[in-house]
CSV table of N, CA and C in Angstrom, one decimal:
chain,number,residue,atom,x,y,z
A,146,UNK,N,84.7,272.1,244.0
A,146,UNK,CA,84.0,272.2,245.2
A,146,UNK,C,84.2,270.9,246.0
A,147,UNK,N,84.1,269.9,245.2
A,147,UNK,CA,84.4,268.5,246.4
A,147,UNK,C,85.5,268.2,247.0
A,148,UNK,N,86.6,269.2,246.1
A,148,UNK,CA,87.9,268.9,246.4
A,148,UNK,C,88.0,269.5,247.8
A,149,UNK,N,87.5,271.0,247.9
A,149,UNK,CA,87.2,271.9,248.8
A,149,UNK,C,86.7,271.2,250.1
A,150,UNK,N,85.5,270.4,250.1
A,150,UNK,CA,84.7,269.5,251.0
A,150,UNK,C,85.5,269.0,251.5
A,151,UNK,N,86.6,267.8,250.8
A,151,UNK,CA,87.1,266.7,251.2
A,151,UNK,C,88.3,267.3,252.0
A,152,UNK,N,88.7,268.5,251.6
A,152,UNK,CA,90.2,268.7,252.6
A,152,UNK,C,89.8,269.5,253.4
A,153,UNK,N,88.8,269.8,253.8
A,153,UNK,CA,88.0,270.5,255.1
A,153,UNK,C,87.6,269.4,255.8
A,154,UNK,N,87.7,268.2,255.7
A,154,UNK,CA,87.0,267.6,256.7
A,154,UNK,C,88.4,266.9,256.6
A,155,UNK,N,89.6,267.1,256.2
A,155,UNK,CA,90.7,266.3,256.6
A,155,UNK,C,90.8,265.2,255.8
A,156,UNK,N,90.2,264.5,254.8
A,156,UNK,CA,90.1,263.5,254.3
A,156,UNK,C,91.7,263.3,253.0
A,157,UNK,N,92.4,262.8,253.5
A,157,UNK,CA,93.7,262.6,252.6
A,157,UNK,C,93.1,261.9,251.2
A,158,UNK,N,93.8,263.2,250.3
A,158,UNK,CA,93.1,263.0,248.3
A,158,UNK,C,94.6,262.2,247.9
A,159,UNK,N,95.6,262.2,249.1
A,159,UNK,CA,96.7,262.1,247.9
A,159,UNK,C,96.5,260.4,247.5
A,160,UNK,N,97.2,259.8,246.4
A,160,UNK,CA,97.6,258.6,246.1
A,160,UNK,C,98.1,257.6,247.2
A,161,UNK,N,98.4,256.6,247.3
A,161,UNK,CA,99.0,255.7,248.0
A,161,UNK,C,100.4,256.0,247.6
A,162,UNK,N,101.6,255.7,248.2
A,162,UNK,CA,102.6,255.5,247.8
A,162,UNK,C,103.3,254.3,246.6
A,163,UNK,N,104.1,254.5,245.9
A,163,UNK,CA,104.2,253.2,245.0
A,163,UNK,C,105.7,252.4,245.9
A,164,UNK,N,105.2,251.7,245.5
A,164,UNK,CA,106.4,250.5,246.1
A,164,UNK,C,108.2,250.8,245.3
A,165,UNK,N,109.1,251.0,246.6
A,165,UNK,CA,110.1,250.9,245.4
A,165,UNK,C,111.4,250.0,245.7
A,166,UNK,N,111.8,249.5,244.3
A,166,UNK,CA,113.1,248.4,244.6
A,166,UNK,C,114.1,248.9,245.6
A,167,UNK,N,114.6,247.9,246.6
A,167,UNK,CA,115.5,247.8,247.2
A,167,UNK,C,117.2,247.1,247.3
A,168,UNK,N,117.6,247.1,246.3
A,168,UNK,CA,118.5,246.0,245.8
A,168,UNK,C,119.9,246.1,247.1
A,169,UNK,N,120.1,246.8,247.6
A,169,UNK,CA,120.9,246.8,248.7
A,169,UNK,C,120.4,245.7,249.8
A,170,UNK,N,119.2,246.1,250.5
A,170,UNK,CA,118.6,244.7,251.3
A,170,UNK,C,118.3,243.1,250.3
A,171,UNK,N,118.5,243.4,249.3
A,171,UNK,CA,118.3,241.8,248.6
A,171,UNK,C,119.6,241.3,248.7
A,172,UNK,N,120.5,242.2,248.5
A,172,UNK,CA,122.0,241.5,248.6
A,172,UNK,C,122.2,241.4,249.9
A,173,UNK,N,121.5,242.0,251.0
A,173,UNK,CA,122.3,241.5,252.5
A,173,UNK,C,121.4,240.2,252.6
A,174,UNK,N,120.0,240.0,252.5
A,174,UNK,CA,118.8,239.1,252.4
A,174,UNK,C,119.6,237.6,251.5
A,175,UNK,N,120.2,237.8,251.1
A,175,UNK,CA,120.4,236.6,249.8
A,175,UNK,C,121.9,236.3,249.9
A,176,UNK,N,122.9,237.1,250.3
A,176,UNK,CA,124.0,236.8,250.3
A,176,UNK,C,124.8,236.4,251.8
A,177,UNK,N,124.1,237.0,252.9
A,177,UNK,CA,124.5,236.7,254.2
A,177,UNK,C,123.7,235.0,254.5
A,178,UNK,N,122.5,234.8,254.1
A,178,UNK,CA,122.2,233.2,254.2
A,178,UNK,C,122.6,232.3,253.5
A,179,UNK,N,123.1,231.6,253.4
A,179,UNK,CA,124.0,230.3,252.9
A,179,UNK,C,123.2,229.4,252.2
A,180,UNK,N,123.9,228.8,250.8
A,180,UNK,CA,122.9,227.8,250.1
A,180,UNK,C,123.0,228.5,249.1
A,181,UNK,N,122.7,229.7,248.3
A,181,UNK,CA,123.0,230.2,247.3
A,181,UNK,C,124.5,230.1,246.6
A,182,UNK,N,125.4,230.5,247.1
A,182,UNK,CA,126.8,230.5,246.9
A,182,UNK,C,127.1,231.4,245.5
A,183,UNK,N,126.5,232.8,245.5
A,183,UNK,CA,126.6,233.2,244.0
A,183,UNK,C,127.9,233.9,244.3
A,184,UNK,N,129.3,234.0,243.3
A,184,UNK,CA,130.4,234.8,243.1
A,184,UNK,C,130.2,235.9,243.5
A,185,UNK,N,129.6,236.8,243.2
A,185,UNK,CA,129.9,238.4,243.2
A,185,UNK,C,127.9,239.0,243.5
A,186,UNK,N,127.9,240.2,243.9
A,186,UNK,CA,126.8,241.1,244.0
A,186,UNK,C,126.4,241.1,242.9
A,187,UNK,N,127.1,241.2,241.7
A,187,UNK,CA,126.1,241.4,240.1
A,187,UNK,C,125.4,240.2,239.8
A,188,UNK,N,126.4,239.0,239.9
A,188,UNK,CA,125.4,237.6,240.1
A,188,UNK,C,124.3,237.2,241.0
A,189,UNK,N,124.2,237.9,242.0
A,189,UNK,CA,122.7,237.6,243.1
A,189,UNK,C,122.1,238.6,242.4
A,190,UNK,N,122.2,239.7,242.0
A,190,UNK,CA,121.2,240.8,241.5
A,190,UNK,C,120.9,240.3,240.1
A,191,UNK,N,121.6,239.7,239.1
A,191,UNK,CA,121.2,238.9,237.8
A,191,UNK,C,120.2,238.3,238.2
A,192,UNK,N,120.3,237.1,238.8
A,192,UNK,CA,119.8,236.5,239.3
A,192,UNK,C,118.4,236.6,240.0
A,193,UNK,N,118.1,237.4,240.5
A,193,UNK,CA,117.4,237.9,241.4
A,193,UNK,C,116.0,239.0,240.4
A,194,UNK,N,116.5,239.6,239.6
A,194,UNK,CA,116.5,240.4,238.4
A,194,UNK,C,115.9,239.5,237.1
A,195,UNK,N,116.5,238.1,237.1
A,195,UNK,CA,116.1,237.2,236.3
A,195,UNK,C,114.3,236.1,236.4
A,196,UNK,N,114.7,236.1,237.9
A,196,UNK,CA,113.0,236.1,238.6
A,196,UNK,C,112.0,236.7,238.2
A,197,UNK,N,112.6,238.0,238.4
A,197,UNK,CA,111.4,239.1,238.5
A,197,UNK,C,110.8,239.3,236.6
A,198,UNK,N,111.8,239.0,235.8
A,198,UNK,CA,111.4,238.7,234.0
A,198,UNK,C,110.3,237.4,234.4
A,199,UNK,N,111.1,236.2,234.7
A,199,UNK,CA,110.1,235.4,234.7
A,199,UNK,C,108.5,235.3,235.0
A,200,UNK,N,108.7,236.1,236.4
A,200,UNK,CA,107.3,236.3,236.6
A,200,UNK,C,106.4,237.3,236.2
A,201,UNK,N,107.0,238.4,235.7
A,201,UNK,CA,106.4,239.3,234.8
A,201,UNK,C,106.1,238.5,233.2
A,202,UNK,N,106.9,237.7,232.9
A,202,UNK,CA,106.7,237.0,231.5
A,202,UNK,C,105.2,236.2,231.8
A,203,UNK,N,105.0,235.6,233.3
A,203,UNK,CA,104.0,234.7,233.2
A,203,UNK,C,104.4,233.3,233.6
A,204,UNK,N,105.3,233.0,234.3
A,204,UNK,CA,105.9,232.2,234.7
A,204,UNK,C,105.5,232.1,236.4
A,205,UNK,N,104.9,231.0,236.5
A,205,UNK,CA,104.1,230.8,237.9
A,205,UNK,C,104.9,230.3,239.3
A,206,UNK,N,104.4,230.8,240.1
A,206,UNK,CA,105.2,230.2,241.9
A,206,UNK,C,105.8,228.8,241.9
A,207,UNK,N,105.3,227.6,241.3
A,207,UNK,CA,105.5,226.4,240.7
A,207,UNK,C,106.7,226.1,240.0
A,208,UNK,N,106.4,226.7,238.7
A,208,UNK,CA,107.6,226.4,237.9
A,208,UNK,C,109.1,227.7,238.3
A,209,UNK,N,108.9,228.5,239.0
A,209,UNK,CA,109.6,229.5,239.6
A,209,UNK,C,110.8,228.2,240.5
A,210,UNK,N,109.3,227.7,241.4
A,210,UNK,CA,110.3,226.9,242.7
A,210,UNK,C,110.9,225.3,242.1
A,211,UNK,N,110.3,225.3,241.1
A,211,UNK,CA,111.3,224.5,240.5
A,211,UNK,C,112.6,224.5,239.5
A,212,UNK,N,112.4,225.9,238.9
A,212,UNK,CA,113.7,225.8,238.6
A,212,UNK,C,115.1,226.4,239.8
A,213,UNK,N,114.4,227.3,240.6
A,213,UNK,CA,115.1,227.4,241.4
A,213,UNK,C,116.3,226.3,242.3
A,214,UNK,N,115.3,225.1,242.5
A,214,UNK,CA,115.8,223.7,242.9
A,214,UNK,C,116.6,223.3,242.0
A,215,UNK,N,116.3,223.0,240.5
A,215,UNK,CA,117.4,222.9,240.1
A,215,UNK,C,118.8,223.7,239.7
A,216,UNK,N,118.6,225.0,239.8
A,216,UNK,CA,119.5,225.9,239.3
A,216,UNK,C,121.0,225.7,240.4
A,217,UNK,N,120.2,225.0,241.7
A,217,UNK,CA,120.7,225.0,243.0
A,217,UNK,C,121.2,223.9,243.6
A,218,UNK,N,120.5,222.9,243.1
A,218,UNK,CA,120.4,221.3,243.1
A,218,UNK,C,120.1,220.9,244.8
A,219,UNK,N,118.7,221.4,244.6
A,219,UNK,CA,118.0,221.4,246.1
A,219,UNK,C,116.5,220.6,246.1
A,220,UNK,N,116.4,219.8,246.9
A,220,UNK,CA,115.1,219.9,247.4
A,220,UNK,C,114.4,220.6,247.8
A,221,UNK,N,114.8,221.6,249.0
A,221,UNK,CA,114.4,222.4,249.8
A,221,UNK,C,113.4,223.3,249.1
A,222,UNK,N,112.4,223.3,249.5
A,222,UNK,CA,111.3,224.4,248.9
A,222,UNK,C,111.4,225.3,249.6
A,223,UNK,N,111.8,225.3,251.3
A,223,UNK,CA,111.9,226.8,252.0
A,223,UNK,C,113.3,227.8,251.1
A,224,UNK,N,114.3,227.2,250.9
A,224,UNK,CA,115.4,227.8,250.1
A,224,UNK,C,115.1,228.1,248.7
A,225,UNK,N,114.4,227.6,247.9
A,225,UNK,CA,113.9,228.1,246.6
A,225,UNK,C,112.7,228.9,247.4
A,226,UNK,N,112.0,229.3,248.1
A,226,UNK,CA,110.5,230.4,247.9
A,226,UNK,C,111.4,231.4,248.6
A,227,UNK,N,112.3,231.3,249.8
A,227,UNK,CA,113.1,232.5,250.6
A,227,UNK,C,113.3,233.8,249.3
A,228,UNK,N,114.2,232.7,248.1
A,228,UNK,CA,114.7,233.5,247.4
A,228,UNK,C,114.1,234.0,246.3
A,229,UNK,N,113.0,233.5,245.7
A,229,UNK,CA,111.9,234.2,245.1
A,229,UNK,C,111.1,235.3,245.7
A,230,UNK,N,110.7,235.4,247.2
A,230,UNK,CA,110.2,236.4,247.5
A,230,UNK,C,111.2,237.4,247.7
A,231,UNK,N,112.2,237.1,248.2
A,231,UNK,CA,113.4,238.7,248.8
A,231,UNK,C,113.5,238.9,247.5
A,232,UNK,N,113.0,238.0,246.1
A,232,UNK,CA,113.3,238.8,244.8
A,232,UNK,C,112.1,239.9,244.7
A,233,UNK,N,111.5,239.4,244.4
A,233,UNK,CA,110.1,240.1,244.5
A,233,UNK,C,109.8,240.9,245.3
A,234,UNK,N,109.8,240.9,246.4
A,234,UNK,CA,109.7,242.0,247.7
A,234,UNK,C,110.8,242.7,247.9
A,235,UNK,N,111.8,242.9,247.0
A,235,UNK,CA,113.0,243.6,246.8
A,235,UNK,C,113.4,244.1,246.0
A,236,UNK,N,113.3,243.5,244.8
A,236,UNK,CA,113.6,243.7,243.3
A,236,UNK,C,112.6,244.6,242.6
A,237,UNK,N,111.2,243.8,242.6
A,237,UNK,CA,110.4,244.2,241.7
A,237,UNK,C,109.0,244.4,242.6
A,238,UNK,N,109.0,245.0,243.4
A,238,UNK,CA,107.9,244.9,244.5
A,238,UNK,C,106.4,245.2,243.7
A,239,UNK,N,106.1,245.9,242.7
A,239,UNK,CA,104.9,245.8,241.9
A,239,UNK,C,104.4,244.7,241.4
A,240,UNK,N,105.3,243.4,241.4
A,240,UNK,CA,104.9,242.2,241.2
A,240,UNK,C,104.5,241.1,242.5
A,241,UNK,N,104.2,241.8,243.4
A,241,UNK,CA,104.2,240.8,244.3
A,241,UNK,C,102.8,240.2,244.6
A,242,UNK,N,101.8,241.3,243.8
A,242,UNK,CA,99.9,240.3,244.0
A,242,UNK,C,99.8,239.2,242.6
A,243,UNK,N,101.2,239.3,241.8
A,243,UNK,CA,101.4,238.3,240.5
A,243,UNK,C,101.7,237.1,241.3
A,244,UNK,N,102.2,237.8,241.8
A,244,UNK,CA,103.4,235.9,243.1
A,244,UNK,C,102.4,235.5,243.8
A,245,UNK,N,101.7,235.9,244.4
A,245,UNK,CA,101.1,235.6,245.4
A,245,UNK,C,99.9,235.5,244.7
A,246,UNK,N,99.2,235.7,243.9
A,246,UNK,CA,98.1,235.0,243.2
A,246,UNK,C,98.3,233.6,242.8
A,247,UNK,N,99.7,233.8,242.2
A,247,UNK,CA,100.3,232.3,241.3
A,247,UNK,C,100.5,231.2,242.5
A,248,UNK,N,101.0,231.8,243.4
A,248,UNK,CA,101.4,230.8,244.6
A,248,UNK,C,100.1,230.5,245.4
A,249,UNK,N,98.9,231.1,245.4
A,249,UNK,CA,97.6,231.0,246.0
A,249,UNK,C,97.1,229.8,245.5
A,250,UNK,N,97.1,229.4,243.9
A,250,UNK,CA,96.9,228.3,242.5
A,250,UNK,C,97.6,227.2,242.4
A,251,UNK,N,98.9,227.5,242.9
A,251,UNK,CA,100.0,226.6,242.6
A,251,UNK,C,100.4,226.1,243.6
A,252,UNK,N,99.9,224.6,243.9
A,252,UNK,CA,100.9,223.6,245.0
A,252,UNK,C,101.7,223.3,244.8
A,253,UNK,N,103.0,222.7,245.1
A,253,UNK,CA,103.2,221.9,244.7
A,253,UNK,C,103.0,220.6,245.2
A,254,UNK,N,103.3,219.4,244.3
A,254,UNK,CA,102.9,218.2,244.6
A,254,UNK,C,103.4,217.4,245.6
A,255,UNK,N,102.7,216.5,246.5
A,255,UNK,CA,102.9,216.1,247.4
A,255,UNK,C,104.4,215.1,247.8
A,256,UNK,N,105.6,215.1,248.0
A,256,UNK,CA,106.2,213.9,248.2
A,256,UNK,C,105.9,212.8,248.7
A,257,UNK,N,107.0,212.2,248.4
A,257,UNK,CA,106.8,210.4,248.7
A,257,UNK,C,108.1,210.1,249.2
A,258,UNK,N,107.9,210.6,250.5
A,258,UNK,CA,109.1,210.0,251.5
A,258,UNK,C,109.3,208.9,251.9
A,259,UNK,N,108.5,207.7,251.5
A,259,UNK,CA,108.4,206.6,251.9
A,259,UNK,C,109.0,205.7,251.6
């Protein structure tokens, strides 16, 4: 009977939609911007793929953007977070209130440009 109610007055029962991987836009997102320099599509998508374990394992925005810097031999924290999110918002889009909770917690620490 409520079900009856609720679609008489128009009220949408269905579910939300689920989020789903994009791996085509992660390779245009990651391979057309420069700084990465990975060989082939299967190495940005390893890669990219390899993130999304990490932060499913429990591995935080922090230690994420740090290995990224080294993996890359970068300072740059905009070029390590670009590439963790297009992972995330691409790859594994069910993880992205994991990232963004971790990154909410996780500063990183301040430099000393001085």
């Amino acid at each position: 009977m409520a079900m009856c109610w609720a679609a008489g007055l128009g009220v949408a029962t269905a579910q939300a939609p689920h989020a789903h991987a994009d791996p085509v836009a992660y390779l245009v997102n990651v391979t057309v911007r420069p700084g990465y320099g990975f060989p082939n599509a299967d190495a940005a998508l390893g890669y990219g793929y390899g993130i999304c374990d990490k932060l499913s394992g429990g591995e935080g925005y922090g230690q994420l953007i740090g290995d990224l810097q080294a993996d890359f031999h970068t300072a740059d924290d905009y070029q390590a977070s670009y590439l963790i999110t297009q992972s995330v918002n691409e790859l594994c889009p069910a993880l992205i209130w994991r990232l963004r909770n971790s990154a909410a917690h996780d500063w990183p620490p301040p430099r000393d440009d001085g």
